[in-house]
XYZ file of C-alpha atoms in Angstrom:
359
model
C -88.775 4.861 -33.183
C -85.153 3.710 -33.263
C -84.153 0.253 -32.091
C -82.603 0.294 -28.620
C -79.162 -1.157 -28.079
C -76.799 -2.123 -25.280
C -75.519 1.400 -24.732
C -79.073 2.749 -24.490
C -79.733 0.399 -21.552
C -76.452 1.393 -19.905
C -77.321 5.056 -20.315
C -80.740 4.508 -18.726
C -79.190 2.627 -15.788
C -76.669 5.432 -15.298
C -79.543 7.895 -15.177
C -81.339 5.758 -12.584
C -78.168 5.785 -10.484
C -78.037 9.556 -10.702
C -81.642 9.823 -9.568
C -80.904 7.704 -6.484
C -81.672 4.012 -6.971
C -82.299 2.567 -3.491
C -81.764 -0.983 -4.710
C -78.354 -0.062 -6.093
C -77.445 1.262 -2.640
C -78.592 -2.075 -1.197
C -76.310 -3.961 -3.588
C -73.339 -1.761 -2.740
C -73.796 -1.949 1.046
C -75.380 -5.330 1.866
C -73.469 -8.522 1.065
C -76.315 -10.874 0.178
C -73.913 -13.787 -0.213
C -73.797 -14.102 3.593
C -77.296 -15.603 3.406
C -76.306 -18.377 0.989
C -75.282 -21.071 3.555
C -78.532 -20.671 5.512
C -80.617 -20.578 2.330
C -79.003 -23.731 0.950
C -79.528 -25.560 4.230
C -83.183 -24.534 4.517
C -84.053 -25.273 0.888
C -82.221 -28.621 0.774
C -82.368 -28.883 -2.997
C -81.530 -32.270 -4.545
C -78.331 -32.814 -6.536
C -80.422 -32.973 -9.755
C -78.913 -36.360 -10.649
C -82.251 -37.252 -12.232
C -82.135 -34.203 -14.469
C -84.790 -31.538 -14.797
C -84.593 -27.762 -14.923
C -82.219 -26.404 -12.239
C -83.778 -24.145 -9.587
C -83.134 -20.420 -9.562
C -80.175 -19.223 -7.516
C -81.333 -19.004 -3.858
C -79.642 -15.636 -3.272
C -81.425 -14.201 -6.314
C -84.737 -15.536 -4.983
C -84.068 -14.092 -1.529
C -83.357 -10.706 -3.111
C -86.760 -10.983 -4.792
C -88.322 -11.362 -1.326
C -86.456 -8.210 -0.292
C -87.943 -6.361 -3.292
C -91.402 -7.655 -2.346
C -91.044 -6.512 1.238
C -89.639 -3.100 0.333
C -92.531 -2.383 -2.018
C -95.368 -4.409 -0.409
C -95.932 -6.407 -3.593
C -98.001 -9.488 -4.310
C -96.326 -12.391 -6.105
C -98.074 -11.536 -9.376
C -97.123 -7.870 -9.162
C -93.557 -8.855 -8.327
C -93.277 -10.990 -11.458
C -94.585 -8.144 -13.611
C -92.316 -5.467 -12.146
C -89.161 -7.589 -12.398
C -89.867 -7.896 -16.117
C -90.747 -4.211 -16.365
C -88.166 -2.332 -14.266
C -84.499 -1.988 -15.120
C -83.685 -1.132 -11.499
C -85.158 -4.468 -10.349
C -83.241 -6.352 -13.046
C -79.960 -4.697 -12.100
C -80.476 -5.468 -8.411
C -81.120 -9.125 -9.254
C -78.277 -9.350 -11.760
C -80.645 -10.209 -14.615
C -80.246 -9.196 -18.239
C -83.059 -8.453 -20.666
C -82.798 -11.944 -22.137
C -82.538 -13.833 -18.820
C -85.314 -16.043 -17.474
C -87.384 -14.376 -14.733
C -89.057 -16.373 -11.913
C -92.835 -16.371 -12.224
C -95.297 -15.709 -9.398
C -95.696 -19.410 -8.564
C -91.920 -19.856 -8.275
C -91.701 -16.904 -5.881
C -94.537 -18.352 -3.772
C -92.924 -21.804 -3.650
C -89.547 -20.371 -2.634
C -91.039 -18.318 0.204
C -93.231 -21.239 1.290
C -90.238 -23.574 1.415
C -88.349 -21.145 3.637
C -91.469 -20.672 5.765
C -92.039 -24.378 6.377
C -88.323 -24.847 7.130
C -88.569 -22.164 9.839
C -85.645 -20.349 8.242
C -86.616 -16.764 9.041
C -85.012 -16.743 12.508
C -81.733 -18.067 11.108
C -81.753 -15.501 8.290
C -82.493 -12.671 10.735
C -79.658 -13.793 13.013
C -77.297 -14.044 10.038
C -77.834 -10.393 9.148
C -77.633 -9.387 12.813
C -74.173 -11.002 12.868
C -73.278 -8.915 9.802
C -74.337 -5.763 11.641
C -72.240 -6.687 14.663
C -69.203 -7.429 12.482
C -69.631 -3.977 10.932
C -69.343 -2.436 14.403
C -73.024 -1.975 15.209
C -73.083 -3.814 18.518
C -76.213 -3.598 20.689
C -75.478 -0.973 23.324
C -76.932 1.764 25.542
C -79.830 -0.449 26.653
C -82.912 -1.670 24.813
C -86.482 -0.586 24.136
C -89.434 -2.993 23.884
C -92.771 -2.451 22.189
C -95.385 -4.103 19.984
C -97.572 -3.031 17.083
C -100.678 -4.480 15.481
C -100.363 -5.812 11.929
C -103.597 -6.058 9.961
C -104.755 -9.178 8.129
C -107.802 -9.706 5.859
C -110.946 -9.935 7.992
C -112.685 -13.305 8.211
C -116.426 -13.480 7.532
C -117.305 -16.276 9.957
C -120.704 -17.259 11.320
C -121.413 -17.219 15.057
C -121.202 -21.023 15.133
C -117.808 -20.958 13.405
C -116.561 -18.323 15.849
C -117.679 -20.475 18.780
C -115.802 -23.487 17.389
C -112.649 -21.425 16.868
C -112.778 -20.077 20.434
C -112.885 -23.675 21.655
C -109.927 -24.600 19.454
C -112.030 -26.711 17.067
C -112.155 -26.614 13.277
C -115.772 -26.010 12.123
C -117.282 -29.105 10.508
C -118.158 -27.231 7.314
C -114.487 -26.294 6.884
C -113.384 -29.889 7.409
C -115.753 -30.997 4.649
C -114.372 -28.341 2.281
C -110.539 -28.385 2.274
C -110.376 -25.530 -0.235
C -112.403 -23.334 2.125
C -110.275 -24.360 5.114
C -107.078 -23.385 3.285
C -108.358 -19.805 2.956
C -109.475 -19.440 6.575
C -107.051 -17.874 9.043
C -107.553 -19.732 12.324
C -104.676 -17.980 14.112
C -105.369 -14.262 13.620
C -107.503 -12.739 16.380
C -109.697 -9.739 17.080
C -108.640 -7.184 19.652
C -109.389 -3.557 20.528
C -107.047 -0.807 19.409
C -107.270 2.205 21.723
C -106.632 5.677 20.366
C -107.107 9.208 21.615
C -110.467 10.753 20.763
C -110.407 13.845 18.575
C -111.213 17.276 19.945
C -114.900 18.194 19.616
C -116.213 21.140 17.585
C -116.629 23.189 20.770
C -112.960 22.650 21.641
C -113.562 20.149 24.444
C -111.859 16.769 24.695
C -113.966 13.606 25.221
C -113.523 11.966 28.616
C -112.880 8.518 27.145
C -110.599 7.156 24.433
C -111.805 5.373 21.313
C -111.731 1.566 21.095
C -111.472 0.353 17.492
C -111.908 -3.373 16.643
C -108.802 -4.767 14.943
C -108.131 -8.148 13.310
C -104.729 -9.624 12.626
C -101.401 -10.223 14.295
C -98.924 -8.456 16.528
C -95.230 -7.749 15.999
C -93.121 -7.558 19.180
C -89.598 -6.113 18.970
C -86.624 -5.125 21.085
C -84.346 -2.468 19.588
C -81.021 -1.249 20.900
C -81.070 2.365 22.063
C -77.813 3.361 20.334
C -78.427 2.341 16.707
C -82.195 1.608 16.794
C -81.706 -1.751 15.118
C -84.111 -4.609 15.816
C -82.253 -7.213 17.883
C -85.050 -9.528 19.060
C -88.554 -10.062 17.732
C -91.598 -12.271 17.986
C -94.910 -12.616 16.118
C -98.206 -13.484 17.821
C -101.921 -13.076 17.232
C -103.306 -9.584 17.847
C -104.938 -10.516 21.164
C -101.712 -11.761 22.789
C -100.452 -9.846 25.817
C -97.503 -7.519 25.231
C -96.040 -7.942 28.692
C -95.849 -11.744 28.685
C -93.512 -11.689 25.669
C -90.802 -10.018 27.764
C -90.194 -13.327 29.534
C -90.275 -15.327 26.279
C -86.922 -14.370 24.794
C -87.662 -10.786 23.742
C -84.926 -9.313 25.936
C -81.473 -9.107 24.344
C -78.946 -10.429 26.851
C -76.020 -9.372 24.629
C -76.744 -5.643 24.953
C -73.753 -3.884 26.508
C -76.045 -1.976 28.902
C -78.656 -3.488 31.192
C -81.389 -0.827 31.033
C -84.808 -1.738 29.603
C -87.425 0.813 28.513
C -91.058 -0.129 27.814
C -94.584 1.214 28.278
C -97.056 0.257 31.017
C -98.179 -2.889 29.147
C -94.907 -4.483 30.311
C -95.317 -3.426 33.950
C -96.021 -6.439 36.166
C -94.501 -8.071 39.216
C -93.559 -11.122 37.140
C -91.660 -8.966 34.642
C -89.958 -6.874 37.314
C -88.835 -10.032 39.133
C -87.643 -11.566 35.844
C -85.560 -8.515 34.929
C -84.102 -8.250 38.415
C -83.171 -11.947 38.405
C -81.382 -11.667 35.037
C -79.523 -8.447 35.814
C -81.644 -5.952 33.865
C -82.474 -2.460 35.143
C -86.148 -1.629 34.632
C -87.160 1.729 33.169
C -90.662 0.473 32.437
C -93.415 3.081 32.771
C -95.409 2.982 36.002
C -99.168 2.607 35.844
C -101.687 5.119 37.129
C -103.137 4.064 40.529
C -106.669 2.704 40.238
C -109.311 5.430 40.748
C -106.624 7.859 41.926
C -104.806 10.711 40.194
C -101.293 10.032 38.937
C -98.754 11.303 41.507
C -96.693 14.205 40.170
C -93.330 12.476 40.674
C -94.485 9.420 38.684
C -95.734 11.716 35.916
C -92.312 13.342 35.691
C -90.570 9.965 35.762
C -92.750 8.553 32.978
C -92.259 11.693 30.886
C -88.488 11.312 31.125
C -88.700 7.654 30.114
C -90.965 8.503 27.167
C -88.257 10.625 25.554
C -86.188 7.457 25.094
C -88.986 4.890 24.760
C -90.635 6.767 21.885
C -87.723 5.861 19.582
C -89.193 2.408 19.062
C -92.323 4.006 17.591
C -90.174 5.266 14.706
C -89.379 1.652 13.792
C -93.042 0.723 13.402
C -93.833 3.988 11.611
C -91.059 3.246 9.113
C -92.274 -0.301 8.499
C -95.873 0.758 7.927
C -95.311 3.962 5.957
C -92.323 2.889 3.848
C -93.024 -0.809 3.275
C -96.776 -1.029 4.001
C -96.537 -3.841 6.557
C -99.623 -6.028 6.093
C -100.330 -9.765 6.311
C -101.595 -11.168 2.999
C -101.147 -14.822 3.947
C -103.050 -17.318 6.110
C -101.821 -18.624 9.476
C -99.291 -17.669 12.128
C -96.402 -19.514 10.425
C -96.645 -17.436 7.257
C -97.386 -14.274 9.246
C -94.163 -14.874 11.179
C -92.287 -15.120 7.871
C -93.806 -11.833 6.683
C -93.025 -9.985 9.901
C -89.523 -11.462 10.029
C -88.796 -10.307 6.469
C -90.067 -6.834 7.368
C -87.660 -6.767 10.322
C -84.703 -7.865 8.180
C -85.491 -5.241 5.543
C -85.891 -2.546 8.206
C -82.437 -3.417 9.557
C -81.030 -3.289 6.019
C -82.484 0.172 5.444
C -81.224 1.315 8.826
C -77.781 -0.131 8.014
C -77.685 1.923 4.802
C -78.508 5.075 6.765
C -75.898 4.402 9.460
C -73.217 3.710 6.842
C -74.127 6.919 5.017
C -73.874 8.908 8.253
C -70.489 7.382 9.074
C -69.184 8.073 5.561
C -70.098 11.754 5.793
C -68.777 12.217 9.340
């Protein structure tokens, strides 16, 4: 085996470029320096007048979070792959002899941003970048929510009763290490899905209700570019419709039309949209114990053609980046969902730029 040299590494990187390195496309299209002011403000590092090892560059660390989110990696796996993959090193601007952040450093960086509540500011910073590039929210907006799984909790009936009452079980209070691993914010809910056709070809009369534990990601995308413009994270049992009145609507969209499924249909929401100048295209519900009128069926079908575009966003996040909550608590879950939304917008930005370049 011959000893590798500088030109061997360059040749391998050139080959990776030829094979289509997604991270290289990120570096060429996304200006990560735009995040630096917000990162510096959130991290609030000292001036190191007392000495000590300087922290890693915040933009480099943020790019590590992007790698994590793109590939659904744990902190330990992230550390290993940065050391192992030339494509990761190139994206981060690291050489073979450069120091690589370990798993604990990655965790501390993300935790510091989480506790500073920086994810909203970072999301808005990239949204401003999209607008400056010409991708203004237009043609109306589409609202929807998706369930995001979290590790199931093995709680006793007594512990469940305490949690429902908003209390911390006494056993958890006596064992801080146990409490730190218990997610008191994630909730159980039922996920309804269509039943499969039977062997005889008939369809069951009722849908399936599957228990689900975790959180919920609520988004509003613009109809034109399908970019996420507003978002919110809640526990899985939270109502979809109530979020509409809690800042999920994008008032900067150049059109006033709002599409959403029947979960968002309520008098309170219709009054709210009418008061703020929005035009509702929310699906109408089936009358109780009555067949759906034909004209409402046709109306809902027409709305579904447009509303279904938001489903592609969630499908992309779950199939391409494996959206899943590994952490404990709503604050960290919000950070995870927010990062997934930023990375989705980055990937969408790459696609839109590629389409424009070939037009």
